mmCIF file of C-alpha atoms in Angstrom:
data_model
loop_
_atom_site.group_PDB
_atom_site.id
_atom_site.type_symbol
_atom_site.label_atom_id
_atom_site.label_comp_id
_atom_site.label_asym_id
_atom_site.label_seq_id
_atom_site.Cartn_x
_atom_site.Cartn_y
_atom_site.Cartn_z
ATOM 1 C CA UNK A 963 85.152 73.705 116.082
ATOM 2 C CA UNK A 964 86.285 77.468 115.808
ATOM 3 C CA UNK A 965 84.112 80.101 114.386
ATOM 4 C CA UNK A 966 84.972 80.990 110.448
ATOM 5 C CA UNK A 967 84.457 83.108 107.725
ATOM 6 C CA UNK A 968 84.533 81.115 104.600
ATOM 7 C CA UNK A 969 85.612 83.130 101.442
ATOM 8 C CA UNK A 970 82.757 82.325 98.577
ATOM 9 C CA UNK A 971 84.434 85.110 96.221
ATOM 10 C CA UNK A 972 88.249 85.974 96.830
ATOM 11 C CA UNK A 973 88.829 88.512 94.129
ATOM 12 C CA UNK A 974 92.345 90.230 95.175
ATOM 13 C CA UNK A 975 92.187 89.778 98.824
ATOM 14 C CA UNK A 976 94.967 89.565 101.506
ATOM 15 C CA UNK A 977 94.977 89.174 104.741
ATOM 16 C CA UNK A 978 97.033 92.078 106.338
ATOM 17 C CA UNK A 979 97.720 94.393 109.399
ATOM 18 C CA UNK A 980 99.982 97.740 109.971
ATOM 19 C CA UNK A 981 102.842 96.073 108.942
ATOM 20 C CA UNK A 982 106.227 94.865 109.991
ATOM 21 C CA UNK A 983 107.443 97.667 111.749
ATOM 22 C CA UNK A 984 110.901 98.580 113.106
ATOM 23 C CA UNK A 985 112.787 96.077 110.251
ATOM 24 C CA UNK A 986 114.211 98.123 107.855
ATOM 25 C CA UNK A 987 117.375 98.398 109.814
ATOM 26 C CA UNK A 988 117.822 94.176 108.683
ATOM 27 C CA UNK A 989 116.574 95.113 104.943
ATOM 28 C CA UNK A 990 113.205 94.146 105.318
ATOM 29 C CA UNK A 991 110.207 96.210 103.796
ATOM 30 C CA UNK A 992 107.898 97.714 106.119
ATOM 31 C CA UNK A 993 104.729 96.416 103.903
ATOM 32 C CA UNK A 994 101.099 96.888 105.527
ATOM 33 C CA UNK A 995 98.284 98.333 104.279
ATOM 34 C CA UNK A 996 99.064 101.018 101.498
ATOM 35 C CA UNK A 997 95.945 103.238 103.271
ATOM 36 C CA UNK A 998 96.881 102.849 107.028
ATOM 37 C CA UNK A 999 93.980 105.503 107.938
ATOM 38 C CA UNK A 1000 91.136 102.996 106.914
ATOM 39 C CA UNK A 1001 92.689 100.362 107.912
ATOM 40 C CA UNK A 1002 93.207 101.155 111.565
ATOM 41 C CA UNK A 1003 89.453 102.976 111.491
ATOM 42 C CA UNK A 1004 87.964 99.682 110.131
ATOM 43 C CA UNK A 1005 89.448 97.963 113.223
ATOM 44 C CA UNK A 1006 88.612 100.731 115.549
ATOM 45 C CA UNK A 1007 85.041 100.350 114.657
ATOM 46 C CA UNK A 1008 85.173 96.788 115.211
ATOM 47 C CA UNK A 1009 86.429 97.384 118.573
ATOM 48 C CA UNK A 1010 89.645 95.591 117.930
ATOM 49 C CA UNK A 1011 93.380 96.901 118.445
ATOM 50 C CA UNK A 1012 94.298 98.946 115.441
ATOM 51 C CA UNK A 1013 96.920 96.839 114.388
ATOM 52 C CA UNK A 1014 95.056 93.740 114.259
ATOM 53 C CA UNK A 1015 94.888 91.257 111.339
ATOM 54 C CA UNK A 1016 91.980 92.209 108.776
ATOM 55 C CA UNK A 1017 90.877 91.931 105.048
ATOM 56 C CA UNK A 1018 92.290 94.204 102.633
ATOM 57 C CA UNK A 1019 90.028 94.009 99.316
ATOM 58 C CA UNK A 1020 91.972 95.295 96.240
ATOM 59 C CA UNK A 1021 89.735 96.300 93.302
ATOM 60 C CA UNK A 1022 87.592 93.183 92.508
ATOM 61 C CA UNK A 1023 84.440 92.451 94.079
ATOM 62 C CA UNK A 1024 84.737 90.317 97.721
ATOM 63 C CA UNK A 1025 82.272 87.728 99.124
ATOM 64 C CA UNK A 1026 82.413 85.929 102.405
ATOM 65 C CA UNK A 1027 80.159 84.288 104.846
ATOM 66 C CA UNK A 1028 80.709 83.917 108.794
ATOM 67 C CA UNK A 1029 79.471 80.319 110.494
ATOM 68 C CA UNK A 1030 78.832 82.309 113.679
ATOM 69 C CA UNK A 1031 77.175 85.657 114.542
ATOM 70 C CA UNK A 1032 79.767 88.664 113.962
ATOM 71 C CA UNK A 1033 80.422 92.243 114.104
ATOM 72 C CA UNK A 1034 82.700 94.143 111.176
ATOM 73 C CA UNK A 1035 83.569 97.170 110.010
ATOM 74 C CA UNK A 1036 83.996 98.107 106.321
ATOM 75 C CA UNK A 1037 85.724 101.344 105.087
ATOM 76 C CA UNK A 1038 88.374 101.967 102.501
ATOM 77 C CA UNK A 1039 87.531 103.472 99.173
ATOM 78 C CA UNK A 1040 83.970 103.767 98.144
ATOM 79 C CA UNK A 1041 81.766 100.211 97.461
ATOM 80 C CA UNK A 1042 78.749 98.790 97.888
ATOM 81 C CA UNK A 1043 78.635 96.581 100.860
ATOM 82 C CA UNK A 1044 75.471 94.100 101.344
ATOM 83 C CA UNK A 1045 74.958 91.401 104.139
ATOM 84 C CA UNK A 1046 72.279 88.271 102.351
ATOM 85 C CA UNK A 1047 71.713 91.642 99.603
ATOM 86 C CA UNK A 1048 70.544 94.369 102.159
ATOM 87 C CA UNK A 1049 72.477 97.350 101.652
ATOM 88 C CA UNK A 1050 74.534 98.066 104.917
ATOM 89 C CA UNK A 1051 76.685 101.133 106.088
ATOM 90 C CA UNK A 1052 80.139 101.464 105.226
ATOM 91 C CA UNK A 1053 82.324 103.183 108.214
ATOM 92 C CA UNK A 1054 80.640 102.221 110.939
ATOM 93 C CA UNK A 1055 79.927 98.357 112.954
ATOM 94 C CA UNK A 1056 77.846 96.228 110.862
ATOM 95 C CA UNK A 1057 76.470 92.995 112.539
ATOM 96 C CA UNK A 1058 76.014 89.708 110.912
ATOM 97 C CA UNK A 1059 74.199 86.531 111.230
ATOM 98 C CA UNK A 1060 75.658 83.117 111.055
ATOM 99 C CA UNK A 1061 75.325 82.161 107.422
ATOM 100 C CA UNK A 1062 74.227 85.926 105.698
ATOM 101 C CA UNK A 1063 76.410 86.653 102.907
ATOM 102 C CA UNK A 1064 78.838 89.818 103.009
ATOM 103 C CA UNK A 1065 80.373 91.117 100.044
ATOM 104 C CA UNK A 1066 82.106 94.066 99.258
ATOM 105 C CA UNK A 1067 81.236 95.045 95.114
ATOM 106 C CA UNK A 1068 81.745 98.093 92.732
ATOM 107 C CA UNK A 1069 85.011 99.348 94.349
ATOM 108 C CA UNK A 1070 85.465 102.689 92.840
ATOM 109 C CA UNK A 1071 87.263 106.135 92.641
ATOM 110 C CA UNK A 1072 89.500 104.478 95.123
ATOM 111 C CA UNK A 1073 91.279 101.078 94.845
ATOM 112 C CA UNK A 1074 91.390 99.165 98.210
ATOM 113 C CA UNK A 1075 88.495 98.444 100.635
ATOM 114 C CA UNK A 1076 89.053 96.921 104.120
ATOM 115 C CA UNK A 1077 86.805 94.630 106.044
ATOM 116 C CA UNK A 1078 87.578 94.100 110.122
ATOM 117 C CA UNK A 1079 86.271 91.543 112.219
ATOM 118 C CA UNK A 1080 85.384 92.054 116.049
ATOM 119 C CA UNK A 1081 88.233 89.904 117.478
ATOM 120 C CA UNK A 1082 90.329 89.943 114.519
ATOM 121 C CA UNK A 1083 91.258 86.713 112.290
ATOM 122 C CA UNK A 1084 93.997 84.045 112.527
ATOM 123 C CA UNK A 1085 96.673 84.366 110.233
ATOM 124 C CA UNK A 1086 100.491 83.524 110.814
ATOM 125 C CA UNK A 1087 102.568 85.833 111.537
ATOM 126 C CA UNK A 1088 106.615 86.850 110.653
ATOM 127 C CA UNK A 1089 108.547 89.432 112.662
ATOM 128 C CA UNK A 1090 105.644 90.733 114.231
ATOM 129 C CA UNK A 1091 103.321 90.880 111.645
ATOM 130 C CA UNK A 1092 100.910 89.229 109.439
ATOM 131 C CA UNK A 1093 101.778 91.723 106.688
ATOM 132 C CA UNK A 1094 102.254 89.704 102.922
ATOM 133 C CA UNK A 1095 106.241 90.236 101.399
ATOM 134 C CA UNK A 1096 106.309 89.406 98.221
ATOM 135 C CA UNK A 1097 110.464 89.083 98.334
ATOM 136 C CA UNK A 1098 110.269 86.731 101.148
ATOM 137 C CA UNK A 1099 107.155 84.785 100.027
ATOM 138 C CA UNK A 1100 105.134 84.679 102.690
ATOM 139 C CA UNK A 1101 101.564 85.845 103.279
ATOM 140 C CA UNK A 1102 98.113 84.797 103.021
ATOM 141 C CA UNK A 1103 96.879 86.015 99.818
ATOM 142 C CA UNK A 1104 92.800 84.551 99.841
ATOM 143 C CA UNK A 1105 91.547 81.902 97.369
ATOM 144 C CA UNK A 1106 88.117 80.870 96.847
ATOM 145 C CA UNK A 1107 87.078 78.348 99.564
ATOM 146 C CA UNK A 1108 89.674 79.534 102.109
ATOM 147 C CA UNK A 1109 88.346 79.416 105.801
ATOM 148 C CA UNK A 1110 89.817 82.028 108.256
ATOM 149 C CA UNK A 1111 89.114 81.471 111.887
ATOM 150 C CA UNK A 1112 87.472 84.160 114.032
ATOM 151 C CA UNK A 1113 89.972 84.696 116.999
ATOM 152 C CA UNK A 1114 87.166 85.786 119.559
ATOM 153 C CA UNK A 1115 83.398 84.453 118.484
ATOM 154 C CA UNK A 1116 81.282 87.189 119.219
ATOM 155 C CA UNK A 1117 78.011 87.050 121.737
ATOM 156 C CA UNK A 1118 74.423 87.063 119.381
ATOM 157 C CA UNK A 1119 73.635 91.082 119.956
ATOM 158 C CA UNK A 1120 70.465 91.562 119.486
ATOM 159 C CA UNK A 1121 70.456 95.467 120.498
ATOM 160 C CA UNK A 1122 67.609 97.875 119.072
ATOM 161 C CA UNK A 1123 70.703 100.698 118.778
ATOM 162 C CA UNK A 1124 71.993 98.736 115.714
ATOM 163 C CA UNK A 1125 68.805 98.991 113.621
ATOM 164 C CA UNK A 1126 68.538 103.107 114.305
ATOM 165 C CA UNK A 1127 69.562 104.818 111.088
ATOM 166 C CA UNK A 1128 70.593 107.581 113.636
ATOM 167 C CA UNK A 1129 72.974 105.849 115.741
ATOM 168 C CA UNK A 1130 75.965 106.604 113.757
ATOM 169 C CA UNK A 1131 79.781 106.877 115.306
ATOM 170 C CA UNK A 1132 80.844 109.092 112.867
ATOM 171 C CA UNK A 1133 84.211 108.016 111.579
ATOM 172 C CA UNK A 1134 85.883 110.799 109.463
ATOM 173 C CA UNK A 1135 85.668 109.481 106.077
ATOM 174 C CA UNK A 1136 88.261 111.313 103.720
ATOM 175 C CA UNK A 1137 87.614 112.352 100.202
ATOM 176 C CA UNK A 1138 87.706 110.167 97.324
ATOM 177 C CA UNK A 1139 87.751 111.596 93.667
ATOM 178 C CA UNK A 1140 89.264 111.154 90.306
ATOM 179 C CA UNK A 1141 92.301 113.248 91.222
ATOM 180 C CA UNK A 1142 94.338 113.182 94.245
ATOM 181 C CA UNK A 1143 96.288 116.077 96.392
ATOM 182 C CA UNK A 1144 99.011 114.732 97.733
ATOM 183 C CA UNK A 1145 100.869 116.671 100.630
ATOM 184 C CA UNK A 1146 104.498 115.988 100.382
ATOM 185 C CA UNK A 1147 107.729 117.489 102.268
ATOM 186 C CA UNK A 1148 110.693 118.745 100.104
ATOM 187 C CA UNK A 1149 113.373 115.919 100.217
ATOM 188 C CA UNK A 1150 117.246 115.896 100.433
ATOM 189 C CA UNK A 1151 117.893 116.145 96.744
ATOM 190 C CA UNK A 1152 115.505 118.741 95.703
ATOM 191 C CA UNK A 1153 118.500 122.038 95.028
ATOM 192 C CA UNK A 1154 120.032 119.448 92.399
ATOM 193 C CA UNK A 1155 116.991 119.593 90.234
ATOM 194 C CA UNK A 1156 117.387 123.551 89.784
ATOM 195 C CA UNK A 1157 114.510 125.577 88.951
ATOM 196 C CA UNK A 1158 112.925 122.822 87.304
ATOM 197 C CA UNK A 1159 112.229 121.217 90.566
ATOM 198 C CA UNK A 1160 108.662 123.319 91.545
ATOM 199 C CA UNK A 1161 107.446 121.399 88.703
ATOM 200 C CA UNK A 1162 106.542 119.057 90.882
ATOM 201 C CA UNK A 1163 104.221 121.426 92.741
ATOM 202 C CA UNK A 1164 102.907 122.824 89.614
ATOM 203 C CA UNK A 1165 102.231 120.320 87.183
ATOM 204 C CA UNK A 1166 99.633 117.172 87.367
ATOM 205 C CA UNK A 1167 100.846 113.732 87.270
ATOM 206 C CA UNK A 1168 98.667 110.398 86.109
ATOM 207 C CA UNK A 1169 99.319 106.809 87.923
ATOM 208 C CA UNK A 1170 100.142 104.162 85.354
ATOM 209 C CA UNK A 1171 99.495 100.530 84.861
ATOM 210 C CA UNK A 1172 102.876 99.709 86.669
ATOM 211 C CA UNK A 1173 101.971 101.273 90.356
ATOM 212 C CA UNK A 1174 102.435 98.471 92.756
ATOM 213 C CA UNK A 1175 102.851 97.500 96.569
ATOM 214 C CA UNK A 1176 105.827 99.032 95.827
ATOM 215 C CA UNK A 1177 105.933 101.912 93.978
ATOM 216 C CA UNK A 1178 103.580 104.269 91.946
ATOM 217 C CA UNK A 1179 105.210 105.640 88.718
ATOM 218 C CA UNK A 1180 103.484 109.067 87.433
ATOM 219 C CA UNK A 1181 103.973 110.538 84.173
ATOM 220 C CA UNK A 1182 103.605 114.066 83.479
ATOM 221 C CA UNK A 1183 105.923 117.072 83.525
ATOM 222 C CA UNK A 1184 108.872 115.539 85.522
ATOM 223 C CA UNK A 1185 111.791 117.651 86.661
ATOM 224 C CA UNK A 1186 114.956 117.244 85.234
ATOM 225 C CA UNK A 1187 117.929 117.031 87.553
ATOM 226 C CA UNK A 1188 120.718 119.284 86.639
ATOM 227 C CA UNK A 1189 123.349 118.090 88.553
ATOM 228 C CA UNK A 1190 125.848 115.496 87.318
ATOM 229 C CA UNK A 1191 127.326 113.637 89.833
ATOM 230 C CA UNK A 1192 126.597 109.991 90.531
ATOM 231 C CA UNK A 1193 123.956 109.035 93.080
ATOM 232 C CA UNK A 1194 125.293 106.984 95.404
ATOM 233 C CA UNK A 1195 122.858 103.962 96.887
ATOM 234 C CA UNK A 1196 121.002 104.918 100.453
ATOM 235 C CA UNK A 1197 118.448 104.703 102.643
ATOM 236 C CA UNK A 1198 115.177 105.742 101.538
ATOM 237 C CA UNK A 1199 111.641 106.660 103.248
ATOM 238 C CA UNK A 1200 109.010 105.227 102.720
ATOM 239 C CA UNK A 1201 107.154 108.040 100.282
ATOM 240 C CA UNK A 1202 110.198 109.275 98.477
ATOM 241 C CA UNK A 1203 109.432 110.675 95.124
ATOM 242 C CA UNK A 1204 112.669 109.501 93.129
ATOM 243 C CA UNK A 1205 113.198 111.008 89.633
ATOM 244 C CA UNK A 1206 114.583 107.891 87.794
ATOM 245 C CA UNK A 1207 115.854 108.842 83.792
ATOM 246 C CA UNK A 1208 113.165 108.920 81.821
ATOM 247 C CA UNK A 1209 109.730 110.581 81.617
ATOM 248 C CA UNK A 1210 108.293 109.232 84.810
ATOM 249 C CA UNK A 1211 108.345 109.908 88.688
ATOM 250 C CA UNK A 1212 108.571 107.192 91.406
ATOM 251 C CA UNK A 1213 106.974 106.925 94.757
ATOM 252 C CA UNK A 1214 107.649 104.373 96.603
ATOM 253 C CA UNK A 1215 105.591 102.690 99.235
ATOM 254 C CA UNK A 1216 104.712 100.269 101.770
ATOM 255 C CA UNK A 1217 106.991 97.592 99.879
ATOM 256 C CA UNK A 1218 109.828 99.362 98.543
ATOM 257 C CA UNK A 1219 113.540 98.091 99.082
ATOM 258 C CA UNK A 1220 115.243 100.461 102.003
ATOM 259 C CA UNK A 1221 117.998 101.427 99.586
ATOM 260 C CA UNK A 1222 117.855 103.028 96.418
ATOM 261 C CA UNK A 1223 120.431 105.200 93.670
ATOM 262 C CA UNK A 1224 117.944 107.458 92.253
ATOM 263 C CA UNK A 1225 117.553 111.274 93.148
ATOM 264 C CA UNK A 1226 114.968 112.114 96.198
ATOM 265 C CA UNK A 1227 112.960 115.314 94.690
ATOM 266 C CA UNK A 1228 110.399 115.371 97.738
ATOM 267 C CA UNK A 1229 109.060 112.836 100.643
ATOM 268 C CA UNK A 1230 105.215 111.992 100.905
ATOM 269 C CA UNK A 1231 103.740 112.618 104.264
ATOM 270 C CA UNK A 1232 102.491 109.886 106.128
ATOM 271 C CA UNK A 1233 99.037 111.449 105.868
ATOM 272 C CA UNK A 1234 99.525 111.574 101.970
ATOM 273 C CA UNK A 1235 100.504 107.890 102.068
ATOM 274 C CA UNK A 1236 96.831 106.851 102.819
ATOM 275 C CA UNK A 1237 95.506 108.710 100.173
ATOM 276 C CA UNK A 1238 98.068 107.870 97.638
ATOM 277 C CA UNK A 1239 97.148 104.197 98.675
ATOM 278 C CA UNK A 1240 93.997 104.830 97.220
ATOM 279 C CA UNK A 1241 95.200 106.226 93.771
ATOM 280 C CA UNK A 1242 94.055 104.229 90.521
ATOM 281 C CA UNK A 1243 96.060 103.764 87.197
ATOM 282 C CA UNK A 1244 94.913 106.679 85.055
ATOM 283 C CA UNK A 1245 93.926 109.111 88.093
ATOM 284 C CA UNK A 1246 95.449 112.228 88.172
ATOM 285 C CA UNK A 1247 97.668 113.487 90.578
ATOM 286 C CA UNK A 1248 98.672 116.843 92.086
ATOM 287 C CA UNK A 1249 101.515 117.622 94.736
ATOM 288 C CA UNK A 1250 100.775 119.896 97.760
ATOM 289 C CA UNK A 1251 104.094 121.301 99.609
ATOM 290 C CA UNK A 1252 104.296 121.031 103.559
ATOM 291 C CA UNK A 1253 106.729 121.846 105.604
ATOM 292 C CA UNK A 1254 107.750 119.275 108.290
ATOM 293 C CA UNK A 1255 105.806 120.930 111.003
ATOM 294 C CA UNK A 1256 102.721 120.889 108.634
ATOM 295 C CA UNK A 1257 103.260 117.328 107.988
ATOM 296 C CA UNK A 1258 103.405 116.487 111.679
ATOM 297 C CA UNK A 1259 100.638 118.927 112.841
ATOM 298 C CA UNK A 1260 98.270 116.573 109.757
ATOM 299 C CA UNK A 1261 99.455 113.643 111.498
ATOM 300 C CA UNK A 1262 99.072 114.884 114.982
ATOM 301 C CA UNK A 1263 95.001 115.914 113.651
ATOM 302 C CA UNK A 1264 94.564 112.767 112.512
ATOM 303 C CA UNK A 1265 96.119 110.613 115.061
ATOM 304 C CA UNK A 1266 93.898 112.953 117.319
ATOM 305 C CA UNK A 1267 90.430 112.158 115.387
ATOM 306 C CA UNK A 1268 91.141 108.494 115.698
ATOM 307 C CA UNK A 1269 91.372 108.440 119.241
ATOM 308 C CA UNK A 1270 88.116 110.247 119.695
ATOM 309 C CA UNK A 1271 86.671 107.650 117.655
ATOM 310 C CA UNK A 1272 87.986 104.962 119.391
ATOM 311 C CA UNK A 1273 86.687 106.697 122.733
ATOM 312 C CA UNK A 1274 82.944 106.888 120.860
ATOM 313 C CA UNK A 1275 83.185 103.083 120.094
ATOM 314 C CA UNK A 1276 84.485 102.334 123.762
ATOM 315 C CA UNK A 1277 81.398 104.244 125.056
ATOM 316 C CA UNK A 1278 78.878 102.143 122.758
ATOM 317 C CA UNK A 1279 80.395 98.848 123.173
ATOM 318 C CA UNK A 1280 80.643 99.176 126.868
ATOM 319 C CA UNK A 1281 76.933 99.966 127.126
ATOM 320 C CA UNK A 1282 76.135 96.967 124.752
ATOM 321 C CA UNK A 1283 78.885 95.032 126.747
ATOM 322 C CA UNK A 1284 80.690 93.922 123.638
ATOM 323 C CA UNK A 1285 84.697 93.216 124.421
ATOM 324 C CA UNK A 1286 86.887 96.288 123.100
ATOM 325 C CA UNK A 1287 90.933 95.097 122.769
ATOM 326 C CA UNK A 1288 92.512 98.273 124.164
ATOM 327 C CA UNK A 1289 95.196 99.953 121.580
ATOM 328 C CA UNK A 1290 98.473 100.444 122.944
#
């Protein structure tokens, strides 16, 4: 019989990965996880491939018990994360016992949370990815009861290093607050907005109710586009900030359709995407300008800090002989 983890408290859970990469060409959404930074650190930490399948916890509290002796990683926004109601670290491996409750509670100042499991979980997959699309229905959204088998049972470990408070790998955790900086490129529309358009870079913005997969809508001081012509449909990034009529701003994200008519003010990084993953409804946001090169150099830094990380974990693991799946 495989090796599960049985969900005893699903809140808004999904399974998910990186997401379906490479599709937009065909009209597909790239989807993923909305902060791709924790995500591939939780399954760094767990010594898996950074693209593997894992938990992504979205505001309500999470519960969920393994039938066999396992090693995770929890990081995402801050939460409370107990195994059988012992406190445990967040952002670095965590080992459980067959039958000891985890769960993931108080979720705060960010919104998502994600849990990784040494070897990764089963979960079906579409184009290359596990990722959930809402347009196409398919996706494995958790219920209450669901089993999800372990795709490589880990050894008991029994190691004295795991018990050290010291021992830490020191994952880079970012900051989490009740207002966000969000770096963002100027996009291809920006001279039709006028002078209006550093608004954007001057004024603070607060995410509503009606932020999704998606899309977050801001309101605030929005520019106001002074040109008249009509906006043809196009492509879009993922991270545009569109200026639909009205009193509200529009970035989309990990889910958004790849065409759209409305104006493109400015373009999120991809470092800024993580972060703006995290926003709330009713946190404030503020717009940081980057040039391209900045944007890159951000990515570059983090890409960079990952990769030392996953060095630090190889260096553990091999000592302790746990398997590490080798990112490519």
């Amino acid at each position: 019989m495989a090796d599960t983890l049985t969900v005893d408290r699903a809140g808004l859970s999904a399974v998910q990965d990186l997401g379906r990469l490479g599709r937009s060409r065909y009209g597909l959404p790239v989807n993923g996880a909305l902060d791709q930074y924790s995500a591939r650190v939780a399954n760094v930490l767990a010594g898996n491939d950074e693209g593997a399948p894992l938990l992504e916890i979205t505001a309500f509290d999470f519960g969920c018990t393994p039938s066999a002796d396992v090693l995770i990683a929890v990081t995402g926004a801050p939460a409370d994360l107990t195994v059988d109601g012992v406190p445990r670290p967040r952002w670095e491996p965590v080992v459980v016992r067959a039958g000891e409750t985890i769960r993931v509670t108080g979720i705060r100042l960010g919104v998502r949370v994600y849990l990784a499991v040494h070897g990764s979980v089963e979960a079906p997959f579409l184009l290359g990815s596990c990722a959930p699309d809402t347009i196409l229905g398919f996706g494995r959204t958790l219920r209450d009861g669901d089993r999800l088998a372990v795709r490589a049972p880990l050894p008991p470990i029994g190691h004295p290093v795991f018990g050290i408070p010291l021992f830490r790998l020191h994952a880079a955790v970012p900051r989490f607050g009740d207002a966000w900086t969000i770096d963002a490129t100027d996009g291809p529309d920006r001279a039709e907005f006028g002078d209006s358009a550093d608004r954007l870079f001057r004024s603070e913005f607060t995410v509503t109710p009606q932020s999704d997969h998606i899309g977050l809508r801001m309101r605030g001081h929005v520019p106001r586009r002074t040109a008249t012509g009509e906006v043809l449909s196009r492509g879009v990034p993922v991270g545009a900030v569109e200026v639909p009529a009205g009193d509200e701003l529009l970035v989309l994200h990990r889910g958004r359709g790849v065409t759209a008519g409305y104006p493109v003010l400015a373009v999120v990084t991809s470092t800024g995407l993580s972060a703006l993953g995290q926003a709330r409804p009713g946190q404030s946001i503020r717009f940081r300008r980057r040039t391209v090169a900045e944007a890159v150099a951000a990515y570059r830094s983090q890409r960079a800090c990952i990769n030392a990380l996953r060095t630090r974990v190889r260096t553990v693991f091999d000592a302790l002989h746990i398997p590490v799946t080798v990112s490519h």
